[in-house]
Amino acid sequence: MATVRVLGGPGTGKSSLLIETAATRIAAGLDPESVLLLTGSGRVAAATRGALTARLLGETPSDLPVVREPLVRSLHSYAFAVLRKAAERAGDPPPRLVTGAEQEGVIRELLDGDIADGARSWPRELRPALSAAGFVTELRDLLARCAERGVDPAHLQRLGRSSGRPQWVAAGRFASQYEQVMLLRASVGTAAPQATVPALGAAELVGAALEALAVDTELLAAERARVRLLLVDDAQHLDPQAAELVRVLAAGADLTMLAGDPNQAVFGFRGAEPELLRAGAGRTIRLTRSHRCAPAIARAIAGMAAGLPGAGWPTLDCRADDDGDTGSVTVRVAESAHAEAAMVADALRRAHLVDRLPWSELAVIVRSASAAAALARSLAVAGVPVTVPAAGGPISDQPAARALLTVLEATAAGLDGGRAEAVLTGPIGRVDPVSLRQLRRALRRRDADLTDALTGTAPPLPATLAKPVNRVRAVLSAAIRSHRRHRDPRYTLWQVWERSGLQRRWVRAAERGGVDGALAERNLGAVTALFDIAEDYVARTTGATLTGLLDHIAALQLPPVAEAGPAGAAVAVLSPHAALDRDWEMVVIAGLQDGLWPNTTPRGGVLGTQQLLDVLDGLGDEVSARAPLLAEERRLLIAAMGRARRRLLITAVDSDSGDAVSLPSPFVAELAAHAGGDTADPPCPQPAPPVLSPSAVVGRLRAAVCAPDGTVSEAERACAASQLARLAAAGVPGADPAHWHGLADISTEEPLWSGAQHIVDLSPSTLQTLSDCPLRWLAERHGGTGARALNSTLGSVLHALVADSAKTGDQLIAELENVWAALPFDSPWYAANELERHRSMLSAFVAWHSAGRHELTEIGTEVALDGVVAEAADGLPAVRVRGRIDRLERDAQGRLVVVDIKTAKTPVSKDDAHRHAQLGLYQLAVSAGLLADGDHPGGGRLVYVGKPSATGATEREQTALGPEDIPGWQRAVQAAAAATAGPQFVARVNDGCQHCPLRPSCPAHTQESS
Ligand code: SF4
């Protein structure tokens, strides 16, 4: 029963020593089955198993006995094996593991039930959080920590009462409900044998194994008799229950060796602590020479470790290798996030291109997942192939999975307008907004809609529009056929995937690499995860249905997507925890920012999970919460540094410009000193370096070639041009001037339409845009509108309200307040401001309306118009008007007065109102007899409810058109309509330019500014 502790920093050979010990003992005659080497994760177990097997085969290739039990296992795998043996002995079915996603699905369902019952079991202040996705994750985390610490639901409730924390009492009650539900789920569906035992999460495995060994003493004795040599790697990651399992086994072993590095204990948030490595009975071996990290890196690690609280942990010997290579540690500070990304990209590209390091030997470690994703995107753009960080979040939010799920929803619940549009505009249909509009228009002309097109009940469409429709129809038909034949949901999903053709497209894109390739890889990863979920659901559910699968998926978070990209061909961008157990020739630790690393924000969220662990550890509230977090963050940095073999680059941003101030972490100055700097000050912030990448080189050469006269010498320009020619000949994208923006030939100079038969359709508002600026009309008609979704929604709400003039002001305001909560405002303060503004607009409208009743009588609101207002003549086209008049009134002389309600804050001038094209077109429509109520125009009025006046709202008037005015207005409208033919569209500067989405690239304004 001897115990040996092996302590050592990164790469000091702890794992090798354990392997060597096992191999030596087996070679000396120890039965291999009596050796058990436990590791912290399955990945390390696989690597260690390979190393031990190679070692054994090299030593004693022929006389190794056949073993039935693996020599190397992860701790969880061993606990699972114990449970399986216990079940076998008791004649029970084997134990069953549930995934984290499945657990969160059950928690979500139970919380939804609590919310429906009024959530009375939860503290009042927590109730609003119950529906949040983050709360589910937090609650699962709390339950997992309890399971790891052996805290049952009743114990958790007691702790809550004694500590005055009602959230733990509620969580304890919830945990007991959760346990019952998991047992019930297990007992339902006995056709699936694996569903007849309680399902366990990973956190519950070790506790359940300990319980099994405590109950079945024969099993315990057999395990103790079998395991004579117990080896434990990474013992600093063991939580208290895992440590207890090791103690239970060690009690029977001849020799127990515990290896670890307390300076790399980084799972404190999971309750892990290096308890077993603390001095106790037995010997302690200290390994001080790192065989992985070069001396410069070892020195920096030792320097950082010296700042840890407590003493007596091993440090590193920093002597140079025999070959004299000391490695390097570089600390660089950038003056912006962009400059930091450029620094990292340049360093990685130089390491690959100049120093010939394979991409797979380079890694970037970033503290936060969002920063990792952003940096990965920047690196990909700079030409560094990266493995994309695992995707997270609801699977239904992943565009690739969303596309397939929409088809399944349409199959199970029927196709509606929303689903039809989603599937047509998604990756399967690939219809862009302009084509979608054309498609809708074509269908409207045939009295059909998108749903009719996809169900085959619409009349035939032109070939270009029919192509995507047919593609989506084929996918939908395949899914419906499979569903009607009662195939299992996996088969239906497969039918959708296969008929979509997405696999071919995404695999090809992934092989090509680049940004599109990375996106395709992520899509493929999401689809693989979707199939895994479907497989899992069908395997575990008796009578699985398509609707059941969709409900199941709706409750799940996406499990981590496997790392994308061909192995060995990309730089890993990952978190420090994900980097544990791996090492690379060069490691970049990026984003070492103040507040982010160290992150000393108290963990545990609203449920106080960290405080629970503190209470279980006997720590009171008076103990500093910051000090242990600071130490853990330092250990995490040490662990990250220990992943580098020869080179370590550390980067941070020091910037006080812009909205956010970014300061380097205090660790940066410390690292700079350990890296060989003379002072403890961080290096000066540097601008973005020129990245050694094709796009950057091409950009610099193009800048020289196209520089204005006199800014570069002609020799320099000629040299840049010849280098560009070389790059273009080598096929480097962007080097060939034929591909440069603005240099391509004009594709056609034909007008968009021609011929006397052509009738131009205009709405009164588009006529106004066309008269103001034909170029803006062209852009807006083809999708070039600004992001004004909210403003146009607000305008529609107000127009809809004022259309019902029978309502009083109070009724209108009450209705406005009713719909307000459903509007998509970004911030409450803006919503409150806008509500106030709209209230006063409604009041202004009501005042204007009642003030004008003595001269006007309402005929109708939202009055439809449709008809020809001018026939083709003198080379000008015929014009048909289509639209709605906000209000149609009759004046004292019986004439029709057109009223247009405006929500803009600035009225047009009185002169402009007389020339107002929209009002003029309305009056033309009246005089052309397009309205049933008369054909005698009585003028038009623009009512600016956003600009209150003595009469309620500011009014601008256009005088009534007399017969003599009609031909002039017709010609003006026809001339404006003729401009829609092109092929040239005039940019006409006008009062609306400041709100025009084209303004940044408008030729009229570019010429002004140049
Ligand atoms: S900025 Fe003015 S001139 Fe230019 S396109 Fe827009 S409206 Fe026309």
PDB file of C-alpha atoms in Angstrom, residues 749-885:
ATOM      1  CA  GLU A 749     -25.858  49.585 -72.946  1.00  0.00           C
ATOM      2  CA  GLU A 750     -29.363  48.463 -73.893  1.00  0.00           C
ATOM      3  CA  PRO A 751     -32.253  50.225 -72.104  1.00  0.00           C
ATOM      4  CA  LEU A 752     -34.214  48.178 -69.566  1.00  0.00           C
ATOM      5  CA  TRP A 753     -37.331  48.445 -71.695  1.00  0.00           C
ATOM      6  CA  SER A 754     -38.301  49.999 -75.013  1.00  0.00           C
ATOM      7  CA  GLY A 755     -41.209  50.262 -77.406  1.00  0.00           C
ATOM      8  CA  ALA A 756     -44.417  52.259 -77.462  1.00  0.00           C
ATOM      9  CA  GLN A 757     -46.393  49.381 -75.955  1.00  0.00           C
ATOM     10  CA  HIS A 758     -44.541  49.449 -72.696  1.00  0.00           C
ATOM     11  CA  ILE A 759     -46.570  50.763 -69.746  1.00  0.00           C
ATOM     12  CA  VAL A 760     -44.600  51.996 -66.752  1.00  0.00           C
ATOM     13  CA  ASP A 761     -46.142  51.018 -63.391  1.00  0.00           C
ATOM     14  CA  LEU A 762     -45.584  53.675 -60.748  1.00  0.00           C
ATOM     15  CA  SER A 763     -46.744  54.170 -57.224  1.00  0.00           C
ATOM     16  CA  PRO A 764     -47.091  57.794 -56.062  1.00  0.00           C
ATOM     17  CA  SER A 765     -44.204  57.379 -53.590  1.00  0.00           C
ATOM     18  CA  THR A 766     -41.830  55.897 -56.198  1.00  0.00           C
ATOM     19  CA  LEU A 767     -42.716  58.729 -58.560  1.00  0.00           C
ATOM     20  CA  GLN A 768     -41.527  61.119 -55.866  1.00  0.00           C
ATOM     21  CA  THR A 769     -38.210  59.256 -55.552  1.00  0.00           C
ATOM     22  CA  LEU A 770     -37.859  59.060 -59.319  1.00  0.00           C
ATOM     23  CA  SER A 771     -38.462  62.811 -59.685  1.00  0.00           C
ATOM     24  CA  ASP A 772     -36.044  63.606 -56.863  1.00  0.00           C
ATOM     25  CA  CYS A 773     -33.242  61.294 -58.034  1.00  0.00           C
ATOM     26  CA  PRO A 774     -33.443  58.525 -60.685  1.00  0.00           C
ATOM     27  CA  LEU A 775     -30.249  56.880 -59.386  1.00  0.00           C
ATOM     28  CA  ARG A 776     -31.721  56.485 -55.894  1.00  0.00           C
ATOM     29  CA  TRP A 777     -34.889  55.033 -57.434  1.00  0.00           C
ATOM     30  CA  LEU A 778     -32.786  52.459 -59.312  1.00  0.00           C
ATOM     31  CA  ALA A 779     -30.876  51.454 -56.173  1.00  0.00           C
ATOM     32  CA  GLU A 780     -33.926  51.220 -53.938  1.00  0.00           C
ATOM     33  CA  ARG A 781     -35.938  49.301 -56.494  1.00  0.00           C
ATOM     34  CA  HIS A 782     -33.181  46.665 -56.587  1.00  0.00           C
ATOM     35  CA  GLY A 783     -32.750  46.156 -52.864  1.00  0.00           C
ATOM     36  CA  GLY A 784     -30.529  49.128 -52.044  1.00  0.00           C
ATOM     37  CA  THR A 785     -32.617  50.405 -49.169  1.00  0.00           C
ATOM     38  CA  GLY A 786     -31.229  51.371 -45.785  1.00  0.00           C
ATOM     39  CA  ALA A 787     -31.858  49.292 -42.648  1.00  0.00           C
ATOM     40  CA  ARG A 788     -35.045  51.119 -41.797  1.00  0.00           C
ATOM     41  CA  ALA A 789     -37.171  48.159 -40.835  1.00  0.00           C
ATOM     42  CA  LEU A 790     -38.160  49.611 -37.469  1.00  0.00           C
ATOM     43  CA  ASN A 791     -38.911  53.092 -38.848  1.00  0.00           C
ATOM     44  CA  SER A 792     -41.086  51.745 -41.603  1.00  0.00           C
ATOM     45  CA  THR A 793     -42.900  49.517 -39.074  1.00  0.00           C
ATOM     46  CA  LEU A 794     -43.532  52.556 -36.892  1.00  0.00           C
ATOM     47  CA  GLY A 795     -44.837  54.471 -39.906  1.00  0.00           C
ATOM     48  CA  SER A 796     -47.180  51.592 -40.794  1.00  0.00           C
ATOM     49  CA  VAL A 797     -48.467  51.417 -37.203  1.00  0.00           C
ATOM     50  CA  LEU A 798     -49.290  55.120 -37.183  1.00  0.00           C
ATOM     51  CA  HIS A 799     -50.941  55.026 -40.615  1.00  0.00           C
ATOM     52  CA  ALA A 800     -53.017  51.986 -39.575  1.00  0.00           C
ATOM     53  CA  LEU A 801     -54.195  53.792 -36.428  1.00  0.00           C
ATOM     54  CA  VAL A 802     -55.150  57.094 -38.074  1.00  0.00           C
ATOM     55  CA  ALA A 803     -56.981  55.213 -40.830  1.00  0.00           C
ATOM     56  CA  ASP A 804     -59.747  54.576 -38.263  1.00  0.00           C
ATOM     57  CA  SER A 805     -60.913  58.128 -37.716  1.00  0.00           C
ATOM     58  CA  ALA A 806     -64.002  57.015 -35.765  1.00  0.00           C
ATOM     59  CA  LYS A 807     -61.709  56.445 -32.754  1.00  0.00           C
ATOM     60  CA  THR A 808     -61.100  59.123 -30.157  1.00  0.00           C
ATOM     61  CA  GLY A 809     -57.624  60.309 -29.255  1.00  0.00           C
ATOM     62  CA  ASP A 810     -57.637  58.245 -26.049  1.00  0.00           C
ATOM     63  CA  GLN A 811     -58.671  55.101 -27.919  1.00  0.00           C
ATOM     64  CA  LEU A 812     -55.928  55.606 -30.506  1.00  0.00           C
ATOM     65  CA  ILE A 813     -53.292  56.118 -27.802  1.00  0.00           C
ATOM     66  CA  ALA A 814     -54.521  53.048 -25.898  1.00  0.00           C
ATOM     67  CA  GLU A 815     -54.192  50.963 -29.083  1.00  0.00           C
ATOM     68  CA  LEU A 816     -50.744  52.388 -29.734  1.00  0.00           C
ATOM     69  CA  GLU A 817     -49.636  51.421 -26.223  1.00  0.00           C
ATOM     70  CA  ASN A 818     -51.046  47.926 -26.720  1.00  0.00           C
ATOM     71  CA  VAL A 819     -48.908  47.186 -29.764  1.00  0.00           C
ATOM     72  CA  TRP A 820     -45.798  48.968 -28.504  1.00  0.00           C
ATOM     73  CA  ALA A 821     -44.397  46.046 -26.491  1.00  0.00           C
ATOM     74  CA  ALA A 822     -44.351  43.869 -29.619  1.00  0.00           C
ATOM     75  CA  LEU A 823     -42.142  46.279 -31.600  1.00  0.00           C
ATOM     76  CA  PRO A 824     -38.457  45.336 -31.951  1.00  0.00           C
ATOM     77  CA  PHE A 825     -36.706  48.212 -30.179  1.00  0.00           C
ATOM     78  CA  ASP A 826     -33.039  47.828 -29.304  1.00  0.00           C
ATOM     79  CA  SER A 827     -33.229  49.734 -26.054  1.00  0.00           C
ATOM     80  CA  PRO A 828     -35.955  50.654 -23.547  1.00  0.00           C
ATOM     81  CA  TRP A 829     -35.002  54.342 -23.479  1.00  0.00           C
ATOM     82  CA  TYR A 830     -35.416  54.641 -27.232  1.00  0.00           C
ATOM     83  CA  ALA A 831     -38.741  52.794 -27.073  1.00  0.00           C
ATOM     84  CA  ALA A 832     -39.955  55.206 -24.365  1.00  0.00           C
ATOM     85  CA  ASN A 833     -38.871  58.283 -26.378  1.00  0.00           C
ATOM     86  CA  GLU A 834     -40.526  57.014 -29.535  1.00  0.00           C
ATOM     87  CA  LEU A 835     -43.722  56.137 -27.688  1.00  0.00           C
ATOM     88  CA  GLU A 836     -43.948  59.685 -26.397  1.00  0.00           C
ATOM     89  CA  ARG A 837     -43.331  61.057 -29.906  1.00  0.00           C
ATOM     90  CA  HIS A 838     -45.996  58.825 -31.412  1.00  0.00           C
ATOM     91  CA  ARG A 839     -48.487  59.755 -28.699  1.00  0.00           C
ATOM     92  CA  SER A 840     -48.057  63.419 -29.585  1.00  0.00           C
ATOM     93  CA  MET A 841     -48.333  62.592 -33.331  1.00  0.00           C
ATOM     94  CA  LEU A 842     -51.679  60.912 -32.673  1.00  0.00           C
ATOM     95  CA  SER A 843     -52.833  63.918 -30.624  1.00  0.00           C
ATOM     96  CA  ALA A 844     -51.721  66.235 -33.461  1.00  0.00           C
ATOM     97  CA  PHE A 845     -53.655  64.150 -35.974  1.00  0.00           C
ATOM     98  CA  VAL A 846     -56.825  64.176 -33.839  1.00  0.00           C
ATOM     99  CA  ALA A 847     -56.565  67.963 -33.405  1.00  0.00           C
ATOM    100  CA  TRP A 848     -55.977  68.485 -37.151  1.00  0.00           C
ATOM    101  CA  HIS A 849     -58.878  66.188 -37.987  1.00  0.00           C
ATOM    102  CA  SER A 850     -61.411  67.934 -35.774  1.00  0.00           C
ATOM    103  CA  ALA A 851     -60.188  71.420 -36.751  1.00  0.00           C
ATOM    104  CA  GLY A 852     -60.803  70.727 -40.453  1.00  0.00           C
ATOM    105  CA  ARG A 853     -64.289  69.227 -40.323  1.00  0.00           C
ATOM    106  CA  HIS A 854     -65.967  72.524 -41.156  1.00  0.00           C
ATOM    107  CA  GLU A 855     -64.352  72.545 -44.622  1.00  0.00           C
ATOM    108  CA  LEU A 856     -63.723  68.840 -45.392  1.00  0.00           C
ATOM    109  CA  THR A 857     -65.902  65.723 -45.255  1.00  0.00           C
ATOM    110  CA  GLU A 858     -64.273  62.315 -45.103  1.00  0.00           C
ATOM    111  CA  ILE A 859     -65.018  59.978 -47.995  1.00  0.00           C
ATOM    112  CA  GLY A 860     -62.623  57.180 -47.109  1.00  0.00           C
ATOM    113  CA  THR A 861     -59.217  56.152 -45.803  1.00  0.00           C
ATOM    114  CA  GLU A 862     -56.645  53.860 -47.426  1.00  0.00           C
ATOM    115  CA  VAL A 863     -58.451  54.302 -50.751  1.00  0.00           C
ATOM    116  CA  ALA A 864     -57.019  52.050 -53.505  1.00  0.00           C
ATOM    117  CA  LEU A 865     -55.980  53.506 -56.877  1.00  0.00           C
ATOM    118  CA  ASP A 866     -55.218  51.540 -60.051  1.00  0.00           C
ATOM    119  CA  GLY A 867     -55.323  52.757 -63.621  1.00  0.00           C
ATOM    120  CA  VAL A 868     -53.646  54.569 -66.494  1.00  0.00           C
ATOM    121  CA  VAL A 869     -53.118  58.302 -65.971  1.00  0.00           C
ATOM    122  CA  ALA A 870     -51.305  59.082 -69.232  1.00  0.00           C
ATOM    123  CA  GLU A 871     -51.288  57.361 -72.626  1.00  0.00           C
ATOM    124  CA  ALA A 872     -48.099  56.913 -74.646  1.00  0.00           C
ATOM    125  CA  ALA A 873     -47.376  59.922 -76.859  1.00  0.00           C
ATOM    126  CA  ASP A 874     -44.452  61.821 -78.367  1.00  0.00           C
ATOM    127  CA  GLY A 875     -41.978  59.080 -77.479  1.00  0.00           C
ATOM    128  CA  LEU A 876     -43.042  59.120 -73.829  1.00  0.00           C
ATOM    129  CA  PRO A 877     -44.444  55.941 -72.268  1.00  0.00           C
ATOM    130  CA  ALA A 878     -47.907  55.287 -70.905  1.00  0.00           C
ATOM    131  CA  VAL A 879     -48.042  55.443 -67.088  1.00  0.00           C
ATOM    132  CA  ARG A 880     -50.191  53.320 -64.825  1.00  0.00           C
ATOM    133  CA  VAL A 881     -50.555  54.348 -61.192  1.00  0.00           C
ATOM    134  CA  ARG A 882     -51.066  51.877 -58.369  1.00  0.00           C
ATOM    135  CA  GLY A 883     -51.230  52.729 -54.695  1.00  0.00           C
ATOM    136  CA  ARG A 884     -53.374  53.937 -51.824  1.00  0.00           C
ATOM    137  CA  ILE A 885     -54.494  57.379 -50.736  1.00  0.00           C
TER     138      ILE A 885
END
